mmCIF file with all atom_site columns, C-alpha atoms in Angstrom:
data_model
loop_
_atom_site.group_PDB
_atom_site.id
_atom_site.type_symbol
_atom_site.label_atom_id
_atom_site.label_alt_id
_atom_site.label_comp_id
_atom_site.label_asym_id
_atom_site.label_entity_id
_atom_site.label_seq_id
_atom_site.pdbx_PDB_ins_code
_atom_site.Cartn_x
_atom_site.Cartn_y
_atom_site.Cartn_z
_atom_site.occupancy
_atom_site.B_iso_or_equiv
_atom_site.pdbx_formal_charge
_atom_site.auth_seq_id
_atom_site.auth_comp_id
_atom_site.auth_asym_id
_atom_site.auth_atom_id
_atom_site.pdbx_PDB_model_num
ATOM 1   C CA . GLN A 1 1   ? 0.459   0.237  0.288   1.00 0.00 ? 1   GLN A CA 1
ATOM 2   C CA . VAL A 1 2   ? 1.846   3.337  -0.927  1.00 0.00 ? 2   VAL A CA 1
ATOM 3   C CA . GLN A 1 3   ? 1.471   6.355  1.522   1.00 0.00 ? 3   GLN A CA 1
ATOM 4   C CA . LEU A 1 4   ? 2.548   9.645  1.051   1.00 0.00 ? 4   LEU A CA 1
ATOM 5   C CA . GLN A 1 5   ? 4.038   12.002 3.978   1.00 0.00 ? 5   GLN A CA 1
ATOM 6   C CA . GLU A 1 6   ? 3.780   16.179 3.773   1.00 0.00 ? 6   GLU A CA 1
ATOM 7   C CA . SER A 1 7   ? 6.574   17.900 5.627   1.00 0.00 ? 7   SER A CA 1
ATOM 8   C CA . GLY A 1 8   ? 7.293   21.224 6.369   1.00 0.00 ? 8   GLY A CA 1
ATOM 9   C CA . PRO A 1 9   ? 6.726   24.777 7.923   1.00 0.00 ? 9   PRO A CA 1
ATOM 10  C CA . GLY A 1 10  ? 2.879   25.061 8.588   1.00 0.00 ? 10  GLY A CA 1
ATOM 11  C CA . LEU A 1 11  ? 3.567   29.212 8.968   1.00 0.00 ? 11  LEU A CA 1
ATOM 12  C CA . VAL A 1 12  ? 5.675   31.629 6.218   1.00 0.00 ? 12  VAL A CA 1
ATOM 13  C CA . LYS A 1 13  ? 6.352   34.735 6.193   1.00 0.00 ? 13  LYS A CA 1
ATOM 14  C CA . PRO A 1 14  ? 4.292   37.021 2.979   1.00 0.00 ? 14  PRO A CA 1
ATOM 15  C CA . SER A 1 15  ? 7.401   37.120 0.309   1.00 0.00 ? 15  SER A CA 1
ATOM 16  C CA . GLU A 1 16  ? 9.573   34.217 1.428   1.00 0.00 ? 16  GLU A CA 1
ATOM 17  C CA . THR A 1 17  ? 9.725   30.423 -0.139  1.00 0.00 ? 17  THR A CA 1
ATOM 18  C CA . LEU A 1 18  ? 7.370   28.350 0.986   1.00 0.00 ? 18  LEU A CA 1
ATOM 19  C CA . SER A 1 19  ? 9.219   23.862 0.940   1.00 0.00 ? 19  SER A CA 1
ATOM 20  C CA . LEU A 1 20  ? 7.481   20.881 1.471   1.00 0.00 ? 20  LEU A CA 1
ATOM 21  C CA . THR A 1 21  ? 8.863   18.116 1.006   1.00 0.00 ? 21  THR A CA 1
ATOM 22  C CA . CYS A 1 22  ? 6.614   14.281 0.315   1.00 0.00 ? 22  CYS A CA 1
ATOM 23  C CA . VAL A 1 23  ? 7.627   11.170 1.518   1.00 0.00 ? 23  VAL A CA 1
ATOM 24  C CA . VAL A 1 24  ? 6.807   8.264  -0.622  1.00 0.00 ? 24  VAL A CA 1
ATOM 25  C CA . SER A 1 25  ? 6.592   4.911  0.807   1.00 0.00 ? 25  SER A CA 1
ATOM 26  C CA . GLY A 1 26  ? 5.483   1.459  -0.162  1.00 0.00 ? 26  GLY A CA 1
ATOM 27  C CA . GLY A 1 27  ? 7.051   1.612  -3.320  1.00 0.00 ? 27  GLY A CA 1
ATOM 28  C CA . SER A 1 28  ? 9.040   3.452  -5.618  1.00 0.00 ? 28  SER A CA 1
ATOM 29  C CA . ILE A 1 29  ? 9.420   7.139  -7.019  1.00 0.00 ? 29  ILE A CA 1
ATOM 30  C CA . SER A 1 30  ? 11.055  5.756  -9.953  1.00 0.00 ? 30  SER A CA 1
ATOM 31  C CA . SER A 1 31  ? 8.397   3.886  -11.652 1.00 0.00 ? 31  SER A CA 1
ATOM 32  C CA . TYR A 1 32  ? 8.012   5.108  -14.620 1.00 0.00 ? 32  TYR A CA 1
ATOM 33  C CA . SER A 1 33  ? 4.210   3.879  -14.391 1.00 0.00 ? 33  SER A CA 1
ATOM 34  C CA . PHE A 1 34  ? 3.564   7.520  -12.028 1.00 0.00 ? 34  PHE A CA 1
ATOM 35  C CA . TYR A 1 35  ? 4.290   11.208 -12.113 1.00 0.00 ? 35  TYR A CA 1
ATOM 36  C CA . TRP A 1 36  ? 3.688   12.384 -8.523  1.00 0.00 ? 36  TRP A CA 1
ATOM 37  C CA . GLY A 1 37  ? 2.417   16.056 -7.857  1.00 0.00 ? 37  GLY A CA 1
ATOM 38  C CA . TRP A 1 38  ? 0.992   18.333 -5.734  1.00 0.00 ? 38  TRP A CA 1
ATOM 39  C CA . VAL A 1 39  ? -2.405  19.886 -5.294  1.00 0.00 ? 39  VAL A CA 1
ATOM 40  C CA . ARG A 1 40  ? -3.559  22.161 -2.774  1.00 0.00 ? 40  ARG A CA 1
ATOM 41  C CA . GLN A 1 41  ? -7.468  23.862 -1.274  1.00 0.00 ? 41  GLN A CA 1
ATOM 42  C CA . SER A 1 42  ? -8.141  26.994 0.016   1.00 0.00 ? 42  SER A CA 1
ATOM 43  C CA . PRO A 1 43  ? -9.744  27.876 2.486   1.00 0.00 ? 43  PRO A CA 1
ATOM 44  C CA . GLY A 1 44  ? -13.608 26.797 1.872   1.00 0.00 ? 44  GLY A CA 1
ATOM 45  C CA . LYS A 1 45  ? -11.831 26.273 -1.878  1.00 0.00 ? 45  LYS A CA 1
ATOM 46  C CA . GLY A 1 46  ? -11.671 24.063 -4.343  1.00 0.00 ? 46  GLY A CA 1
ATOM 47  C CA . LEU A 1 47  ? -8.360  21.935 -5.249  1.00 0.00 ? 47  LEU A CA 1
ATOM 48  C CA . GLU A 1 48  ? -5.899  23.689 -7.387  1.00 0.00 ? 48  GLU A CA 1
ATOM 49  C CA . TRP A 1 49  ? -3.054  21.584 -9.099  1.00 0.00 ? 49  TRP A CA 1
ATOM 50  C CA . ILE A 1 50  ? 0.249   22.973 -8.429  1.00 0.00 ? 50  ILE A CA 1
ATOM 51  C CA . GLY A 1 51  ? 2.705   20.496 -10.419 1.00 0.00 ? 51  GLY A CA 1
ATOM 52  C CA . THR A 1 52  ? 4.153   17.396 -11.573 1.00 0.00 ? 52  THR A CA 1
ATOM 53  C CA . ILE A 1 53  ? 7.396   15.514 -11.587 1.00 0.00 ? 53  ILE A CA 1
ATOM 54  C CA . LEU A 1 54  ? 8.037   12.079 -12.790 1.00 0.00 ? 54  LEU A CA 1
ATOM 55  C CA . TYR A 1 55  ? 11.066  10.313 -11.371 1.00 0.00 ? 55  TYR A CA 1
ATOM 56  C CA . SER A 1 56  ? 13.907  11.874 -14.502 1.00 0.00 ? 56  SER A CA 1
ATOM 57  C CA . GLY A 1 57  ? 13.056  15.211 -12.843 1.00 0.00 ? 57  GLY A CA 1
ATOM 58  C CA . THR A 1 58  ? 10.733  16.289 -16.136 1.00 0.00 ? 58  THR A CA 1
ATOM 59  C CA . THR A 1 59  ? 8.142   18.931 -14.666 1.00 0.00 ? 59  THR A CA 1
ATOM 60  C CA . SER A 1 60  ? 4.984   20.781 -15.235 1.00 0.00 ? 60  SER A CA 1
ATOM 61  C CA . TYR A 1 61  ? 3.673   22.885 -13.243 1.00 0.00 ? 61  TYR A CA 1
ATOM 62  C CA . ASN A 1 62  ? 0.260   24.846 -13.164 1.00 0.00 ? 62  ASN A CA 1
ATOM 63  C CA . PRO A 1 63  ? 0.764   28.375 -16.517 1.00 0.00 ? 63  PRO A CA 1
ATOM 64  C CA . SER A 1 64  ? -1.199  30.421 -13.353 1.00 0.00 ? 64  SER A CA 1
ATOM 65  C CA . LEU A 1 65  ? 1.454   29.570 -10.569 1.00 0.00 ? 65  LEU A CA 1
ATOM 66  C CA . LYS A 1 66  ? 4.794   29.045 -13.450 1.00 0.00 ? 66  LYS A CA 1
ATOM 67  C CA . SER A 1 67  ? 6.823   31.828 -12.618 1.00 0.00 ? 67  SER A CA 1
ATOM 68  C CA . ARG A 1 68  ? 7.082   31.031 -8.706  1.00 0.00 ? 68  ARG A CA 1
ATOM 69  C CA . VAL A 1 69  ? 7.049   27.026 -8.752  1.00 0.00 ? 69  VAL A CA 1
ATOM 70  C CA . THR A 1 70  ? 10.397  24.432 -8.718  1.00 0.00 ? 70  THR A CA 1
ATOM 71  C CA . MET A 1 71  ? 9.464   20.966 -7.927  1.00 0.00 ? 71  MET A CA 1
ATOM 72  C CA . SER A 1 72  ? 12.669  18.577 -7.822  1.00 0.00 ? 72  SER A CA 1
ATOM 73  C CA . VAL A 1 73  ? 13.165  15.092 -6.700  1.00 0.00 ? 73  VAL A CA 1
ATOM 74  C CA . ASP A 1 74  ? 15.793  12.933 -4.815  1.00 0.00 ? 74  ASP A CA 1
ATOM 75  C CA . THR A 1 75  ? 14.848  9.620  -5.424  1.00 0.00 ? 75  THR A CA 1
ATOM 76  C CA . SER A 1 76  ? 17.980  7.685  -3.029  1.00 0.00 ? 76  SER A CA 1
ATOM 77  C CA . LYS A 1 77  ? 15.719  8.987  -0.670  1.00 0.00 ? 77  LYS A CA 1
ATOM 78  C CA . ASN A 1 78  ? 12.282  8.592  -2.227  1.00 0.00 ? 78  ASN A CA 1
ATOM 79  C CA . GLU A 1 79  ? 10.804  11.931 -1.962  1.00 0.00 ? 79  GLU A CA 1
ATOM 80  C CA . PHE A 1 80  ? 10.007  14.611 -3.626  1.00 0.00 ? 80  PHE A CA 1
ATOM 81  C CA . SER A 1 81  ? 9.417   18.169 -2.983  1.00 0.00 ? 81  SER A CA 1
ATOM 82  C CA . LEU A 1 82  ? 8.025   21.625 -4.064  1.00 0.00 ? 82  LEU A CA 1
ATOM 83  C CA . ARG A 1 83  ? 8.757   24.995 -3.097  1.00 0.00 ? 83  ARG A CA 1
ATOM 84  C CA . LEU A 1 84  ? 6.579   27.990 -3.783  1.00 0.00 ? 84  LEU A CA 1
ATOM 85  C CA . ALA A 1 85  ? 8.290   31.257 -3.840  1.00 0.00 ? 85  ALA A CA 1
ATOM 86  C CA . SER A 1 86  ? 7.361   35.365 -2.952  1.00 0.00 ? 86  SER A CA 1
ATOM 87  C CA . VAL A 1 87  ? 4.217   34.295 -0.966  1.00 0.00 ? 87  VAL A CA 1
ATOM 88  C CA . THR A 1 88  ? 1.047   36.121 -0.792  1.00 0.00 ? 88  THR A CA 1
ATOM 89  C CA . ALA A 1 89  ? -1.873  35.724 2.093   1.00 0.00 ? 89  ALA A CA 1
ATOM 90  C CA . ALA A 1 90  ? -3.638  33.731 -1.091  1.00 0.00 ? 90  ALA A CA 1
ATOM 91  C CA . ASP A 1 91  ? -1.268  31.023 -0.955  1.00 0.00 ? 91  ASP A CA 1
ATOM 92  C CA . THR A 1 92  ? -2.557  29.687 2.369   1.00 0.00 ? 92  THR A CA 1
ATOM 93  C CA . ALA A 1 93  ? -3.527  26.472 1.736   1.00 0.00 ? 93  ALA A CA 1
ATOM 94  C CA . ILE A 1 94  ? -3.872  22.456 2.442   1.00 0.00 ? 94  ILE A CA 1
ATOM 95  C CA . TYR A 1 95  ? -0.988  21.055 0.476   1.00 0.00 ? 95  TYR A CA 1
ATOM 96  C CA . TYR A 1 96  ? -1.627  17.851 -1.057  1.00 0.00 ? 96  TYR A CA 1
ATOM 97  C CA . CYS A 1 97  ? 1.195   15.319 -2.420  1.00 0.00 ? 97  CYS A CA 1
ATOM 98  C CA . ALA A 1 98  ? -0.050  12.879 -4.805  1.00 0.00 ? 98  ALA A CA 1
ATOM 99  C CA . ARG A 1 99  ? 0.873   10.041 -6.772  1.00 0.00 ? 99  ARG A CA 1
ATOM 100 C CA . LEU A 1 100 ? -0.145  10.365 -10.771 1.00 0.00 ? 100 LEU A CA 1
ATOM 101 C CA . LYS A 1 101 ? -1.210  6.724  -12.735 1.00 0.00 ? 101 LYS A CA 1
ATOM 102 C CA . ARG A 1 102 ? 0.552   8.740  -15.905 1.00 0.00 ? 102 ARG A CA 1
ATOM 103 C CA . GLN A 1 103 ? -1.154  6.435  -18.404 1.00 0.00 ? 103 GLN A CA 1
ATOM 104 C CA . TRP A 1 104 ? -4.466  8.305  -17.240 1.00 0.00 ? 104 TRP A CA 1
ATOM 105 C CA . VAL A 1 105 ? -2.855  11.564 -15.324 1.00 0.00 ? 105 VAL A CA 1
ATOM 106 C CA . VAL A 1 106 ? -5.660  11.053 -12.411 1.00 0.00 ? 106 VAL A CA 1
ATOM 107 C CA . LEU A 1 107 ? -4.258  11.475 -8.428  1.00 0.00 ? 107 LEU A CA 1
ATOM 108 C CA . ASP A 1 108 ? -5.185  7.532  -6.962  1.00 0.00 ? 108 ASP A CA 1
ATOM 109 C CA . TYR A 1 109 ? -2.778  8.345  -4.050  1.00 0.00 ? 109 TYR A CA 1
ATOM 110 C CA . TRP A 1 110 ? -2.957  10.880 -1.639  1.00 0.00 ? 110 TRP A CA 1
ATOM 111 C CA . GLY A 1 111 ? -1.112  12.756 1.631   1.00 0.00 ? 111 GLY A CA 1
ATOM 112 C CA . GLN A 1 112 ? -3.191  13.936 4.271   1.00 0.00 ? 112 GLN A CA 1
ATOM 113 C CA . GLY A 1 113 ? -2.483  16.968 3.183   1.00 0.00 ? 113 GLY A CA 1
ATOM 114 C CA . ALA A 1 114 ? -0.357  19.764 5.080   1.00 0.00 ? 114 ALA A CA 1
ATOM 115 C CA . PRO A 1 115 ? -2.005  23.174 6.115   1.00 0.00 ? 115 PRO A CA 1
ATOM 116 C CA . VAL A 1 116 ? 0.181   25.944 5.350   1.00 0.00 ? 116 VAL A CA 1
ATOM 117 C CA . THR A 1 117 ? -0.782  29.504 6.921   1.00 0.00 ? 117 THR A CA 1
ATOM 118 C CA . VAL A 1 118 ? 1.444   33.116 5.501   1.00 0.00 ? 118 VAL A CA 1
ATOM 119 C CA . SER A 1 119 ? 0.968   35.462 7.668   1.00 0.00 ? 119 SER A CA 1
ATOM 120 C CA . PRO A 1 120 ? 3.585   37.728 9.515   1.00 0.00 ? 120 PRO A CA 1
ATOM 121 C CA . GLU B 2 1   ? -7.080  26.828 -20.588 1.00 0.00 ? 1   GLU B CA 1
ATOM 122 C CA . ILE B 2 2   ? -10.244 23.950 -20.479 1.00 0.00 ? 2   ILE B CA 1
ATOM 123 C CA . VAL B 2 3   ? -12.230 26.193 -17.893 1.00 0.00 ? 3   VAL B CA 1
ATOM 124 C CA . MET B 2 4   ? -14.393 22.782 -15.801 1.00 0.00 ? 4   MET B CA 1
ATOM 125 C CA . THR B 2 5   ? -18.299 23.470 -14.566 1.00 0.00 ? 5   THR B CA 1
ATOM 126 C CA . GLN B 2 6   ? -19.910 21.298 -12.270 1.00 0.00 ? 6   GLN B CA 1
ATOM 127 C CA . SER B 2 7   ? -23.643 21.765 -11.246 1.00 0.00 ? 7   SER B CA 1
ATOM 128 C CA . PRO B 2 8   ? -25.344 21.879 -9.258  1.00 0.00 ? 8   PRO B CA 1
ATOM 129 C CA . ALA B 2 9   ? -24.111 23.898 -6.577  1.00 0.00 ? 9   ALA B CA 1
ATOM 130 C CA . THR B 2 10  ? -25.950 21.841 -3.589  1.00 0.00 ? 10  THR B CA 1
ATOM 131 C CA . LEU B 2 11  ? -27.675 18.633 -4.310  1.00 0.00 ? 11  LEU B CA 1
ATOM 132 C CA . SER B 2 12  ? -30.165 17.419 -1.203  1.00 0.00 ? 12  SER B CA 1
ATOM 133 C CA . VAL B 2 13  ? -31.374 13.843 -1.898  1.00 0.00 ? 13  VAL B CA 1
ATOM 134 C CA . SER B 2 14  ? -32.270 11.560 1.251   1.00 0.00 ? 14  SER B CA 1
ATOM 135 C CA . PRO B 2 15  ? -31.048 8.467  1.536   1.00 0.00 ? 15  PRO B CA 1
ATOM 136 C CA . GLY B 2 16  ? -31.336 5.776  -0.454  1.00 0.00 ? 16  GLY B CA 1
ATOM 137 C CA . GLU B 2 17  ? -32.609 7.978  -3.758  1.00 0.00 ? 17  GLU B CA 1
ATOM 138 C CA . GLY B 2 18  ? -30.450 8.729  -6.910  1.00 0.00 ? 18  GLY B CA 1
ATOM 139 C CA . ALA B 2 19  ? -28.007 10.969 -7.474  1.00 0.00 ? 19  ALA B CA 1
ATOM 140 C CA . THR B 2 20  ? -26.756 12.816 -10.872 1.00 0.00 ? 20  THR B CA 1
ATOM 141 C CA . LEU B 2 21  ? -24.162 15.470 -10.891 1.00 0.00 ? 21  LEU B CA 1
ATOM 142 C CA . SER B 2 22  ? -22.873 17.617 -13.418 1.00 0.00 ? 22  SER B CA 1
ATOM 143 C CA . CYS B 2 23  ? -19.155 18.450 -15.027 1.00 0.00 ? 23  CYS B CA 1
ATOM 144 C CA . ARG B 2 24  ? -18.870 20.792 -18.716 1.00 0.00 ? 24  ARG B CA 1
ATOM 145 C CA . ALA B 2 25  ? -15.510 21.042 -20.066 1.00 0.00 ? 25  ALA B CA 1
ATOM 146 C CA . SER B 2 26  ? -15.442 24.914 -22.111 1.00 0.00 ? 26  SER B CA 1
ATOM 147 C CA . GLN B 2 27  ? -13.106 22.356 -24.897 1.00 0.00 ? 27  GLN B CA 1
ATOM 148 C CA . SER B 2 28  ? -13.778 18.575 -25.999 1.00 0.00 ? 28  SER B CA 1
ATOM 149 C CA . LEU B 2 29  ? -11.710 15.994 -23.882 1.00 0.00 ? 29  LEU B CA 1
ATOM 150 C CA . GLY B 2 30  ? -12.634 12.262 -25.637 1.00 0.00 ? 30  GLY B CA 1
ATOM 151 C CA . ILE B 2 31  ? -13.294 10.776 -22.271 1.00 0.00 ? 31  ILE B CA 1
ATOM 152 C CA . ASN B 2 32  ? -9.774  12.131 -19.954 1.00 0.00 ? 32  ASN B CA 1
ATOM 153 C CA . LEU B 2 33  ? -12.180 12.812 -17.085 1.00 0.00 ? 33  LEU B CA 1
ATOM 154 C CA . ALA B 2 34  ? -11.807 11.863 -13.687 1.00 0.00 ? 34  ALA B CA 1
ATOM 155 C CA . TRP B 2 35  ? -14.198 12.176 -10.422 1.00 0.00 ? 35  TRP B CA 1
ATOM 156 C CA . TYR B 2 36  ? -13.232 12.223 -6.518  1.00 0.00 ? 36  TYR B CA 1
ATOM 157 C CA . GLN B 2 37  ? -15.268 12.258 -3.523  1.00 0.00 ? 37  GLN B CA 1
ATOM 158 C CA . GLN B 2 38  ? -14.096 14.469 -0.645  1.00 0.00 ? 38  GLN B CA 1
ATOM 159 C CA . LYS B 2 39  ? -15.363 14.351 2.145   1.00 0.00 ? 39  LYS B CA 1
ATOM 160 C CA . PRO B 2 40  ? -14.105 16.824 5.691   1.00 0.00 ? 40  PRO B CA 1
ATOM 161 C CA . GLY B 2 41  ? -11.154 17.219 7.263   1.00 0.00 ? 41  GLY B CA 1
ATOM 162 C CA . GLN B 2 42  ? -9.991  14.400 4.375   1.00 0.00 ? 42  GLN B CA 1
ATOM 163 C CA . ALA B 2 43  ? -7.889  13.892 0.933   1.00 0.00 ? 43  ALA B CA 1
ATOM 164 C CA . PRO B 2 44  ? -9.708  13.825 -1.866  1.00 0.00 ? 44  PRO B CA 1
ATOM 165 C CA . SER B 2 45  ? -10.103 9.956  -3.350  1.00 0.00 ? 45  SER B CA 1
ATOM 166 C CA . LEU B 2 46  ? -10.187 8.582  -6.679  1.00 0.00 ? 46  LEU B CA 1
ATOM 167 C CA . LEU B 2 47  ? -13.407 7.004  -7.488  1.00 0.00 ? 47  LEU B CA 1
ATOM 168 C CA . ILE B 2 48  ? -13.374 7.786  -11.818 1.00 0.00 ? 48  ILE B CA 1
ATOM 169 C CA . TYR B 2 49  ? -11.161 7.751  -14.421 1.00 0.00 ? 49  TYR B CA 1
ATOM 170 C CA . GLY B 2 50  ? -11.146 7.792  -18.148 1.00 0.00 ? 50  GLY B CA 1
ATOM 171 C CA . ALA B 2 51  ? -14.813 8.909  -18.258 1.00 0.00 ? 51  ALA B CA 1
ATOM 172 C CA . ALA B 2 52  ? -16.481 5.701  -17.327 1.00 0.00 ? 52  ALA B CA 1
ATOM 173 C CA . THR B 2 53  ? -13.557 3.394  -15.159 1.00 0.00 ? 53  THR B CA 1
ATOM 174 C CA . ARG B 2 54  ? -14.492 2.801  -11.537 1.00 0.00 ? 54  ARG B CA 1
ATOM 175 C CA . ALA B 2 55  ? -10.858 3.260  -9.533  1.00 0.00 ? 55  ALA B CA 1
ATOM 176 C CA . THR B 2 56  ? -10.271 0.325  -7.432  1.00 0.00 ? 56  THR B CA 1
ATOM 177 C CA . GLY B 2 57  ? -12.614 -0.678 -3.948  1.00 0.00 ? 57  GLY B CA 1
ATOM 178 C CA . VAL B 2 58  ? -15.213 1.382  -5.615  1.00 0.00 ? 58  VAL B CA 1
ATOM 179 C CA . PRO B 2 59  ? -18.860 0.721  -4.974  1.00 0.00 ? 59  PRO B CA 1
ATOM 180 C CA . ASP B 2 60  ? -20.563 -0.545 -8.383  1.00 0.00 ? 60  ASP B CA 1
ATOM 181 C CA . ARG B 2 61  ? -23.310 1.750  -7.471  1.00 0.00 ? 61  ARG B CA 1
ATOM 182 C CA . PHE B 2 62  ? -20.911 5.173  -8.306  1.00 0.00 ? 62  PHE B CA 1
ATOM 183 C CA . SER B 2 63  ? -20.869 5.115  -12.363 1.00 0.00 ? 63  SER B CA 1
ATOM 184 C CA . GLY B 2 64  ? -19.218 7.835  -14.922 1.00 0.00 ? 64  GLY B CA 1
ATOM 185 C CA . SER B 2 65  ? -20.490 8.675  -18.327 1.00 0.00 ? 65  SER B CA 1
ATOM 186 C CA . GLY B 2 66  ? -20.018 11.044 -20.767 1.00 0.00 ? 66  GLY B CA 1
ATOM 187 C CA . SER B 2 67  ? -17.520 11.732 -23.808 1.00 0.00 ? 67  SER B CA 1
ATOM 188 C CA . GLY B 2 68  ? -16.271 14.885 -25.110 1.00 0.00 ? 68  GLY B CA 1
ATOM 189 C CA . THR B 2 69  ? -17.376 17.956 -23.255 1.00 0.00 ? 69  THR B CA 1
ATOM 190 C CA . GLU B 2 70  ? -20.854 16.393 -21.076 1.00 0.00 ? 70  GLU B CA 1
ATOM 191 C CA . PHE B 2 71  ? -20.488 14.032 -18.224 1.00 0.00 ? 71  PHE B CA 1
ATOM 192 C CA . THR B 2 72  ? -22.279 12.710 -15.722 1.00 0.00 ? 72  THR B CA 1
ATOM 193 C CA . LEU B 2 73  ? -21.583 11.166 -13.047 1.00 0.00 ? 73  LEU B CA 1
ATOM 194 C CA . THR B 2 74  ? -24.179 9.257  -11.154 1.00 0.00 ? 74  THR B CA 1
ATOM 195 C CA . ILE B 2 75  ? -24.519 7.518  -7.115  1.00 0.00 ? 75  ILE B CA 1
ATOM 196 C CA . SER B 2 76  ? -27.725 4.755  -6.649  1.00 0.00 ? 76  SER B CA 1
ATOM 197 C CA . SER B 2 77  ? -29.450 4.613  -3.814  1.00 0.00 ? 77  SER B CA 1
ATOM 198 C CA . LEU B 2 78  ? -27.006 6.426  -1.818  1.00 0.00 ? 78  LEU B CA 1
ATOM 199 C CA . GLN B 2 79  ? -25.016 5.307  1.492   1.00 0.00 ? 79  GLN B CA 1
ATOM 200 C CA . SER B 2 80  ? -24.876 7.986  4.391   1.00 0.00 ? 80  SER B CA 1
ATOM 201 C CA . GLU B 2 81  ? -20.781 7.992  3.933   1.00 0.00 ? 81  GLU B CA 1
ATOM 202 C CA . ASP B 2 82  ? -21.329 8.871  0.004   1.00 0.00 ? 82  ASP B CA 1
ATOM 203 C CA . PHE B 2 83  ? -22.367 12.720 1.125   1.00 0.00 ? 83  PHE B CA 1
ATOM 204 C CA . ALA B 2 84  ? -19.552 14.631 0.169   1.00 0.00 ? 84  ALA B CA 1
ATOM 205 C CA . ILE B 2 85  ? -18.397 17.166 -2.224  1.00 0.00 ? 85  ILE B CA 1
ATOM 206 C CA . TYR B 2 86  ? -17.461 15.626 -5.420  1.00 0.00 ? 86  TYR B CA 1
ATOM 207 C CA . TYR B 2 87  ? -14.883 17.291 -7.992  1.00 0.00 ? 87  TYR B CA 1
ATOM 208 C CA . CYS B 2 88  ? -14.371 16.674 -11.162 1.00 0.00 ? 88  CYS B CA 1
ATOM 209 C CA . GLN B 2 89  ? -11.033 16.705 -12.870 1.00 0.00 ? 89  GLN B CA 1
ATOM 210 C CA . GLN B 2 90  ? -9.665  17.108 -16.414 1.00 0.00 ? 90  GLN B CA 1
ATOM 211 C CA . TYR B 2 91  ? -6.141  15.704 -17.521 1.00 0.00 ? 91  TYR B CA 1
ATOM 212 C CA . GLU B 2 92  ? -4.634  16.050 -21.086 1.00 0.00 ? 92  GLU B CA 1
ATOM 213 C CA . THR B 2 93  ? -1.428  12.999 -20.864 1.00 0.00 ? 93  THR B CA 1
ATOM 214 C CA . TRP B 2 94  ? 1.447   14.876 -22.959 1.00 0.00 ? 94  TRP B CA 1
ATOM 215 C CA . PRO B 2 95  ? 2.992   17.188 -21.411 1.00 0.00 ? 95  PRO B CA 1
ATOM 216 C CA . PRO B 2 96  ? 0.699   16.730 -17.754 1.00 0.00 ? 96  PRO B CA 1
ATOM 217 C CA . SER B 2 97  ? -2.053  19.491 -17.329 1.00 0.00 ? 97  SER B CA 1
ATOM 218 C CA . ILE B 2 98  ? -4.982  18.626 -14.720 1.00 0.00 ? 98  ILE B CA 1
ATOM 219 C CA . THR B 2 99  ? -7.873  20.849 -14.313 1.00 0.00 ? 99  THR B CA 1
ATOM 220 C CA . PHE B 2 100 ? -10.379 20.420 -11.607 1.00 0.00 ? 100 PHE B CA 1
ATOM 221 C CA . GLY B 2 101 ? -14.212 22.193 -11.564 1.00 0.00 ? 101 GLY B CA 1
ATOM 222 C CA . GLN B 2 102 ? -15.473 23.574 -8.678  1.00 0.00 ? 102 GLN B CA 1
ATOM 223 C CA . GLY B 2 103 ? -17.352 20.801 -7.239  1.00 0.00 ? 103 GLY B CA 1
ATOM 224 C CA . THR B 2 104 ? -20.701 19.815 -5.706  1.00 0.00 ? 104 THR B CA 1
ATOM 225 C CA . ARG B 2 105 ? -21.568 19.144 -2.610  1.00 0.00 ? 105 ARG B CA 1
ATOM 226 C CA . LEU B 2 106 ? -24.185 15.552 -1.914  1.00 0.00 ? 106 LEU B CA 1
ATOM 227 C CA . ASP B 2 107 ? -26.156 16.933 1.229   1.00 0.00 ? 107 ASP B CA 1
ATOM 228 C CA . ILE B 2 108 ? -28.457 15.208 3.048   1.00 0.00 ? 108 ILE B CA 1
ATOM 229 C CA . LYS B 2 109 ? -31.941 16.200 2.350   1.00 0.00 ? 109 LYS B CA 1
#
């Protein structure tokens, strides 16, 4: 059973960089069959895709966030990471990491979510 | 950018009855459409992908249909655990890209 666990600071100051890591257990992040990705959900709002990454490091980002997002993968640690620069209060959200079936680009396993608040 | 529109925003249904949720895309998706269920305090859970294929472990009272720009999630004989928010999601396979609908809240009547 694949499990994903997010970790990182729950509070980030405006203009700083949000950094989160997702550790994958129960499966290899180096599988060709899966992407790995991030989705966020602002308080009381819907879901927003942030980006996806393949084990090789190939990335694809949401155009609305692309200028501020960097994703990376560490296959030796079976984890991947998200960095979101120049954050504002609008970036306050629960950040989920997830596994995506590569053939269908759907999120079949999710982490429990990491709440992040942007505040001075 | 593909825009996904779900309707209705809220649907109130009695347990045991059926429910039909709709999702419309701003351009043709083929069958690149998925549905998720989200319960309070939990991450979303994949229900349907490829417009009509149930994910592993999903009860057969959940069914998806449609293609192109119009899609439907049908839940027959609602159980108490089915009252939740449902999101549709379109995907493009390369480069991978995802857009979610705004969600439909399914409430107990």
